Coordinates of C-alpha atoms (C1' of nucleotides) in Angstrom, one line a residue:
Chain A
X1 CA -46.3 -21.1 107.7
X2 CA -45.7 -17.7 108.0
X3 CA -43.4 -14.6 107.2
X4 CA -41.4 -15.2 110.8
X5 CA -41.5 -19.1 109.8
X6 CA -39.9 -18.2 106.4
X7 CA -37.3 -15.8 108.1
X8 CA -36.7 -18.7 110.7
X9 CA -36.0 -21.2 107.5
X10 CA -34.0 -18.8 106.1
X11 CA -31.9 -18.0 109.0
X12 CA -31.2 -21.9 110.1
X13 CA -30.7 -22.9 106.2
X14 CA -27.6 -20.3 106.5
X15 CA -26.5 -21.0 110.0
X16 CA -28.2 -24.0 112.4
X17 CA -25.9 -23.3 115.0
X18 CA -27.7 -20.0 115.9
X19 CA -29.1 -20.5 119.5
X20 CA -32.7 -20.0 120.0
X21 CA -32.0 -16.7 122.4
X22 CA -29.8 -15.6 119.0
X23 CA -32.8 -16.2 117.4
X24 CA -35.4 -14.5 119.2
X25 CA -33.2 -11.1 119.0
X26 CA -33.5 -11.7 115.3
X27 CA -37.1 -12.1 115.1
X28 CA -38.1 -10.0 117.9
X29 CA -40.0 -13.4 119.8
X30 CA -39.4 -15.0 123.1
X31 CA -37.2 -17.8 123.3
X32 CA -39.9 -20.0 123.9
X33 CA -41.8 -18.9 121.0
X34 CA -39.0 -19.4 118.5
X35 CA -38.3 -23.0 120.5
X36 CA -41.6 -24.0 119.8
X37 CA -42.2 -22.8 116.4
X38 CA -38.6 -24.7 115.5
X39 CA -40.1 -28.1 117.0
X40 CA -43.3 -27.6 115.0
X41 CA -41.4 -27.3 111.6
X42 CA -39.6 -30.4 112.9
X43 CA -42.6 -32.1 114.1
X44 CA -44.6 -31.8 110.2
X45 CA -41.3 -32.9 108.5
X46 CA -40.6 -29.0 106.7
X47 CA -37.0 -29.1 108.4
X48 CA -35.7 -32.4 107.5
X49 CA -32.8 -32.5 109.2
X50 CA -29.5 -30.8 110.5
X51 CA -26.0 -31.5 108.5
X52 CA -22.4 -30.1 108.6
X53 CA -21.1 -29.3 105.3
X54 CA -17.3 -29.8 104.8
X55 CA -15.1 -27.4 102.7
X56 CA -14.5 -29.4 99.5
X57 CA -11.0 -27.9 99.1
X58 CA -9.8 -29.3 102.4
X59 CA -10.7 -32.3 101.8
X60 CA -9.6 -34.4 98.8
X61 CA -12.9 -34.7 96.7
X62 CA -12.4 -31.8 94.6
X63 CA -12.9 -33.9 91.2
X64 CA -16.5 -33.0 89.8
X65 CA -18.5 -34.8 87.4
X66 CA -21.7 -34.4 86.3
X67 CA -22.3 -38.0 83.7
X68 CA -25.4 -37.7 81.9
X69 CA -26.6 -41.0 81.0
X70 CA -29.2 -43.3 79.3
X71 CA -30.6 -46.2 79.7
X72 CA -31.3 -49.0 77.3
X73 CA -34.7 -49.6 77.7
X74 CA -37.4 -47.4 80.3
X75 CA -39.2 -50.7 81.0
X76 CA -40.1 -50.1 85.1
X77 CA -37.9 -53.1 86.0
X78 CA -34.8 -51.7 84.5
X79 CA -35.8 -48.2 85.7
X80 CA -36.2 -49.5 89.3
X81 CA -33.2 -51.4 89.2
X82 CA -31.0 -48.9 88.1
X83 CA -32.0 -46.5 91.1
X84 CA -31.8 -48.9 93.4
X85 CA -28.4 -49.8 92.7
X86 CA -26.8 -46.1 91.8
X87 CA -27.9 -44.2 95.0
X88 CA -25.8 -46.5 97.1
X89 CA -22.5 -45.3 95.0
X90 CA -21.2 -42.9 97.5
X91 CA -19.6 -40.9 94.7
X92 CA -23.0 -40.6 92.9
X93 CA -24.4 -36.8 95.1
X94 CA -27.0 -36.3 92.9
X95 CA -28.9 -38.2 90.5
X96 CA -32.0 -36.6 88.7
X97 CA -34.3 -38.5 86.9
X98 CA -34.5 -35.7 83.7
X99 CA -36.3 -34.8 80.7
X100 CA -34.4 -34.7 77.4
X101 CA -31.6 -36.6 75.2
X102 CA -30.5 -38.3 78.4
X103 CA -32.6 -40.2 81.0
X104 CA -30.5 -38.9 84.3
X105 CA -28.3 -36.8 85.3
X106 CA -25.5 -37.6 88.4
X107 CA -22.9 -35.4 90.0
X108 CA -20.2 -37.2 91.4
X109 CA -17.5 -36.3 93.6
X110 CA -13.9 -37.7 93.3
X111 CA -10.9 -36.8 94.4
X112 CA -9.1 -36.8 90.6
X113 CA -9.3 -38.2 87.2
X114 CA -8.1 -41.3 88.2
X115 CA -10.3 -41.4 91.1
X116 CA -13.4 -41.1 88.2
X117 CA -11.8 -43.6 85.3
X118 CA -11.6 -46.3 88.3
X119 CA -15.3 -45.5 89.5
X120 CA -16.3 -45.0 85.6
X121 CA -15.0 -47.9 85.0
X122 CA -15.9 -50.3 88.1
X123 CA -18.4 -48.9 89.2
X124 CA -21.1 -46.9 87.1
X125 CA -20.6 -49.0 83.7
X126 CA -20.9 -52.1 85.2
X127 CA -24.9 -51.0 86.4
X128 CA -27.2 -53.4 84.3
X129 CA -29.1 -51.3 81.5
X130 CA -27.1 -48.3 80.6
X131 CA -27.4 -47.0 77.2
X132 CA -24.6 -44.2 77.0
X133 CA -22.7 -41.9 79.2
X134 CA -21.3 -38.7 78.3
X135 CA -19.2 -37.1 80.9
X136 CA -18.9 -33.3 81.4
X137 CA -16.2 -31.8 84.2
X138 CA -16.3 -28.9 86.5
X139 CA -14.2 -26.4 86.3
X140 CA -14.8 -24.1 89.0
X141 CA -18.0 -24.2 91.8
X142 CA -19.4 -20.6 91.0
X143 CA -22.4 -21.2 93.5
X144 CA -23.3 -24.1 95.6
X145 CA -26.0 -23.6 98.4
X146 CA -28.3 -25.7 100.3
X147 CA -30.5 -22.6 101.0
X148 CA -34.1 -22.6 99.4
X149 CA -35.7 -19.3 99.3
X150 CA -39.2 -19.0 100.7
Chain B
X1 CA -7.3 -36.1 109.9
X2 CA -7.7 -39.3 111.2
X3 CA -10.2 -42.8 110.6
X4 CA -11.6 -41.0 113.6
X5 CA -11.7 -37.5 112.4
X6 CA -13.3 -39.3 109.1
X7 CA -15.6 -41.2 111.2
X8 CA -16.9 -38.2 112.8
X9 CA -17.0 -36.1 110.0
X10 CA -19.3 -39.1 108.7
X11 CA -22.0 -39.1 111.5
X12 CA -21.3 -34.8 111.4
X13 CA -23.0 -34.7 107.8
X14 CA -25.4 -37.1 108.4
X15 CA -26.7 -35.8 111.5
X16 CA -25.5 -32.5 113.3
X17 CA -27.5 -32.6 116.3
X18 CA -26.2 -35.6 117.5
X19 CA -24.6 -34.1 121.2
X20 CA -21.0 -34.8 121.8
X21 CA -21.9 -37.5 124.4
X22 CA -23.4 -39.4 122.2
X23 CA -21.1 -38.9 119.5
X24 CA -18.1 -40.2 122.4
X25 CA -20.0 -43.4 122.8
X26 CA -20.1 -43.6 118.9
X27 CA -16.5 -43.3 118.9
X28 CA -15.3 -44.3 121.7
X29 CA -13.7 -41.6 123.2
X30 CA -14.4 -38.7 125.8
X31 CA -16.5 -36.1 125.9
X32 CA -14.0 -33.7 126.0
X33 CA -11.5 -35.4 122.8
X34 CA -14.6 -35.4 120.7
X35 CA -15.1 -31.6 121.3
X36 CA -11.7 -30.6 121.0
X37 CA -11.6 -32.7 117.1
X38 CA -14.9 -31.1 116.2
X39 CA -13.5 -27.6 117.3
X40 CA -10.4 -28.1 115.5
X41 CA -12.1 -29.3 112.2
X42 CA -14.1 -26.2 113.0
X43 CA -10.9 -23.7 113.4
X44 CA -9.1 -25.6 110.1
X45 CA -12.2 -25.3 108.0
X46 CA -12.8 -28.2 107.3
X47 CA -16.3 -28.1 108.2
X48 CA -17.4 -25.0 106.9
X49 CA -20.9 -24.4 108.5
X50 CA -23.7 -26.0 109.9
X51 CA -27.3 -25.6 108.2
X52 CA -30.8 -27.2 108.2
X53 CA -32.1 -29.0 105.0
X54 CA -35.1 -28.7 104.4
X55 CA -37.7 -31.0 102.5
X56 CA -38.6 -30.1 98.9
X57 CA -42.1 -31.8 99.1
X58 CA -43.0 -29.3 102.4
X59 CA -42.6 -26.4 100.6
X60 CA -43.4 -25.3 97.2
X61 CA -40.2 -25.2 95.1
X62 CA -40.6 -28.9 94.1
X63 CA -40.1 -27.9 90.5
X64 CA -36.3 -28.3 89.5
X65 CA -34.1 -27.9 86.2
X66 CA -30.7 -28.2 84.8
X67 CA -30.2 -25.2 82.5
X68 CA -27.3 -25.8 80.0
X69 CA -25.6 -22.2 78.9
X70 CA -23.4 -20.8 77.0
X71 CA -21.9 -17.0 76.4
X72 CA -21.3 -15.5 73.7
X73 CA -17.8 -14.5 74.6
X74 CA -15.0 -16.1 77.0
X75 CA -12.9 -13.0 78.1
X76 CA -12.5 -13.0 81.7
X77 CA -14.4 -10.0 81.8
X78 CA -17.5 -11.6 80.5
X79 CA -17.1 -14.4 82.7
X80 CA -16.5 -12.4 85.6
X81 CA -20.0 -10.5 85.0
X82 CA -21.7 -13.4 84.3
X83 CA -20.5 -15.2 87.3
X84 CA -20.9 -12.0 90.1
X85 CA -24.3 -11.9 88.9
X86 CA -25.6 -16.0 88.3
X87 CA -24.7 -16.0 92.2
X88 CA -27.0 -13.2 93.0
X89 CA -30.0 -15.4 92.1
X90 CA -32.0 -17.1 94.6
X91 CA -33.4 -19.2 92.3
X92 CA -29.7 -20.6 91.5
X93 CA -28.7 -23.3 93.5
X94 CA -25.8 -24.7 92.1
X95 CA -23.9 -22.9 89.2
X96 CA -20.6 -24.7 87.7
X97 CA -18.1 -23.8 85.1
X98 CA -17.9 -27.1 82.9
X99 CA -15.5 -28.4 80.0
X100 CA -17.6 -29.7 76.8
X101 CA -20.5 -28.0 74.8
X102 CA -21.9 -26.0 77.1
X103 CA -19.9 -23.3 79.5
X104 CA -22.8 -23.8 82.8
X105 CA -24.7 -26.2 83.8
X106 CA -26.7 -24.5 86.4
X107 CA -29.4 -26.3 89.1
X108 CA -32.7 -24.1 89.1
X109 CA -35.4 -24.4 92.0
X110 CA -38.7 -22.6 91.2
X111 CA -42.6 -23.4 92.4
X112 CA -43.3 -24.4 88.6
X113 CA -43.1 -24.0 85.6
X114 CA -44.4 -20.7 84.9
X115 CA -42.4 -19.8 87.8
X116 CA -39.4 -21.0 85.4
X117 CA -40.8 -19.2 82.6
X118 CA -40.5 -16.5 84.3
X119 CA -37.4 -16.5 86.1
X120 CA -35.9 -17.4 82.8
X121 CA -37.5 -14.7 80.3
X122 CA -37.5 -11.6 83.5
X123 CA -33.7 -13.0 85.6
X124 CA -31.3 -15.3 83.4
X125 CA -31.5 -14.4 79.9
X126 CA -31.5 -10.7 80.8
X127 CA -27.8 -11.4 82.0
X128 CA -25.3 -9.7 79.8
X129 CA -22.9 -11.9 77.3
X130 CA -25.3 -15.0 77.7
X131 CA -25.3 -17.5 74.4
X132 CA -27.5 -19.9 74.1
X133 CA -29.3 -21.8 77.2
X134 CA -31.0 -25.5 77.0
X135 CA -33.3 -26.8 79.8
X136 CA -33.4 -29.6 81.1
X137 CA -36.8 -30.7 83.2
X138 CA -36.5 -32.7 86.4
X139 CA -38.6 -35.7 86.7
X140 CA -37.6 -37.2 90.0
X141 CA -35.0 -37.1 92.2
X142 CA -33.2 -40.5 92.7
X143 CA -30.7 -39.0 95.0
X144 CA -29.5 -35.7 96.6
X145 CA -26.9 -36.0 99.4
X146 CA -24.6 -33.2 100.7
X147 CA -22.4 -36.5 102.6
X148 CA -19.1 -36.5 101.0
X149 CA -17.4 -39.9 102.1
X150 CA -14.2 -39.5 103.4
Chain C
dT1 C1' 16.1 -41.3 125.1
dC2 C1' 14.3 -37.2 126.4
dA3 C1' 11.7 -32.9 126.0
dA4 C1' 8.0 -30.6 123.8
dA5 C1' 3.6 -30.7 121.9
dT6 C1' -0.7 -32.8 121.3
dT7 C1' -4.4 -35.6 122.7
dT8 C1' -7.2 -37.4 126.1
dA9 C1' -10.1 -37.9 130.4
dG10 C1' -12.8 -36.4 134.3
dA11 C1' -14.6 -32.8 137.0
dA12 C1' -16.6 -28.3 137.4
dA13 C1' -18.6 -24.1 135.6
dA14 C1' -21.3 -21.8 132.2
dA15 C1' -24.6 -21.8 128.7
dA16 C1' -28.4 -23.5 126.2
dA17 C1' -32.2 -26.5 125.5
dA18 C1' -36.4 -28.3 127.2
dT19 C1' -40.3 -28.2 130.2
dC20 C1' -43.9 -26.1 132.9
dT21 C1' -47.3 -22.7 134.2
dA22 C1' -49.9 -18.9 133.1
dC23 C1' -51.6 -15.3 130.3
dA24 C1' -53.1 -13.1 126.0
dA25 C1' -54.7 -13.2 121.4
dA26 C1' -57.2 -15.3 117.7
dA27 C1' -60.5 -18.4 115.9
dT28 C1' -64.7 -21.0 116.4
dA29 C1' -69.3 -22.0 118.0
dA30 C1' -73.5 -20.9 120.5
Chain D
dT1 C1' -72.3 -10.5 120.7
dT2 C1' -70.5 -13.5 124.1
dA3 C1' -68.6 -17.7 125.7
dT4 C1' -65.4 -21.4 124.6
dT5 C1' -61.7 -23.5 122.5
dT6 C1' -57.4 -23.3 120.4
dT7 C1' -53.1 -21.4 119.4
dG8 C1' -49.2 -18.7 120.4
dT9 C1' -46.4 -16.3 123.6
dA10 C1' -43.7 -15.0 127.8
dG11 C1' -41.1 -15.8 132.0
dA12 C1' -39.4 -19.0 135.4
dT13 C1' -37.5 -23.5 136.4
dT14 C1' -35.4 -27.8 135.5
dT15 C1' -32.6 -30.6 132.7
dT16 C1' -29.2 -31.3 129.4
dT17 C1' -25.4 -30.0 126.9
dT18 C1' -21.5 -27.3 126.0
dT19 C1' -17.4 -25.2 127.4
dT20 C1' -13.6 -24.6 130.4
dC21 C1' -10.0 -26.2 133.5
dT22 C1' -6.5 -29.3 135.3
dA23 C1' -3.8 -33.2 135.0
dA24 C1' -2.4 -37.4 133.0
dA25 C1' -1.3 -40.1 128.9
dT26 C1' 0.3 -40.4 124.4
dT27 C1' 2.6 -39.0 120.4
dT28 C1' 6.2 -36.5 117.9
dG29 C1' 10.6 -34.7 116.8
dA30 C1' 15.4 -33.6 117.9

DNA sequence: TCAAATTTAGAAAAAAAATCTACAAAATAA
DNA sequence: TTATTTTGTAGATTTTTTTTCTAAATTTGA
C-alpha cells in the first residue's frame, strides 16, 4: 500500500465510476497498471465493494434517528441475541456497540415520525432484553461521507 | 419510481458493478429499459454517485467514536461557522444537527486513540463557539449499511 | 377514442474492461 | 557483485459492456 494506492482509494471512494484510462491520467500510470493495482486491492479484501448512494431527499426516508439504548443484562446470550435480531431491521443503518451510559448506538432512517413511533413501537421495543431507549432526532445532515482518508 | 425502479435501486446499493445484462435478467427486462431507468434515476438525482467502500479492518482507521457537542451560542452565525468548518475535517464522517441535550452528534474515524486525542485537543475543540463535547468510544460495530430500503 | 409521450426491445456502434506478451525495475540469493 | 526471481508496468489484442439508434409497444392525457 502505497501513496498512488492511497490516491487510487481516495479517488474511487469519491467517484467509482472513473474509468481506468480516467484514472491513469490522474495518477500518471498505464491503464494496465492502474487495472491491476485496482484487482489487487480487490483481491486482499481493502476495497470491499462498489455501492450507489441515493439522494435521501428524493427519496422518502428523510426521518433520522439515532436511539441510544441499553440492555438489561450484558450476559453473552442476550448480547448475541440482540445483534442478531436488530441488524436485520432495515431501518436500523448503523448500530455501534459503545462505551458509556448506553450499551449501543443505532441510526435509523424513516420516512416521518409516524414512520419511527410504528417501528419504535413494533419493531425495536419488542427485541428481547432492552433496558431503555432514549431517542435523539436529526435536524439537518451537515456531513455525511463514505470516504476514509488514508 | 416504480417496484422496478425500487428493485433496482435495491440491487444498485448493494452491488454497483453488477452490468446491465445481468441486472435485465434480474429484472426481467431488456438491456436497453434497464439502462435508460438507471440513466434517468441518474439525471433525476436520485442516485447521487457511485463510490467504493472500503473495509475498516484493511486499513488502519479501525478506531471510531460518537462525540456529543454542544456550542456555547445558537445564532446562526455561530452555527454557520461551526458547521463550514466540522465539514472541513477528514476525520468527520458524519456530522448531524440533533434535537435533545446535545446540538451534534458527530461520527469520528481515527487510527487510535492517541490519534483521537489528538485530533480532539489540535482540530475540534480549537473550533470557535464549541460548548462542551462528550465521547463516546466504539466497541464494535453490529451494523453499518448505506442500503436505504425503498 | 385518438394522439402524444414514454417505455421497451433488438441490433449496431463505440467504449471500456480484461487478457496476453514482453520488458524493466526492484528485491533476493548465491 | 552478479545472477535469479519477483513484481510492476506498458502496449497490443481480445472480450465484454456500454451507449446509441431505430422501431414497436405501452401508457398517459385530452
Amino acid at each position: 500500500m502505497d501513496t498512488t494506492d492511497k490516491k487510487l482509494l481516495g479517488l474511487l471512494q469519491t467517484n467509482a465510476s472513473l474509468t481506468t484510462k480516467a484514472l491513469s491520467l490522474k495518477l500518471n500510470l498505464s491503464v494496465t497498471a492502474v487495472y491491476e493495482r485496482i484487482k489487487k486491492l480487490e483481491r486482499e479484501g481493502t476495497i470491499e465493494k462498489y455501492v450507489a448512494l441515493l439522494n435521501r431527499s428524493k427519496i422518502e426516508m428523510g426521518f433520522v434517528v439515532f436511539c441510544h439504548l441499553k440492555l438489561v443484562q450484558h450476559t453473552k446470550e442476550f448480547v448475541t441475541k440482540f445483534e442478531n435480531e436488530v441488524v436485520k431491521l432495515k431501518e436500523v443503518l448503523e448500530c455501534y456497540h459503545v462505551s458509556g451510559d448506553y450499551d449501543y448506538i443505532l441510526k435509523i432512517a424513516v420516512k416521518d415520525m409516524e414512520a419511527y413511533r410504528e417501528f419504535l413501537v413494533t419493531k425495536l421495543t419488542t427485541l428481547d432484553h432492552i433496558g431503555s431507549t432514549h431517542s435523539t432526532f436529526m435536524i439537518s445532515e451537515v456531513k455525511y461521507t463514505t470516504k476514509i482518508e488514508l
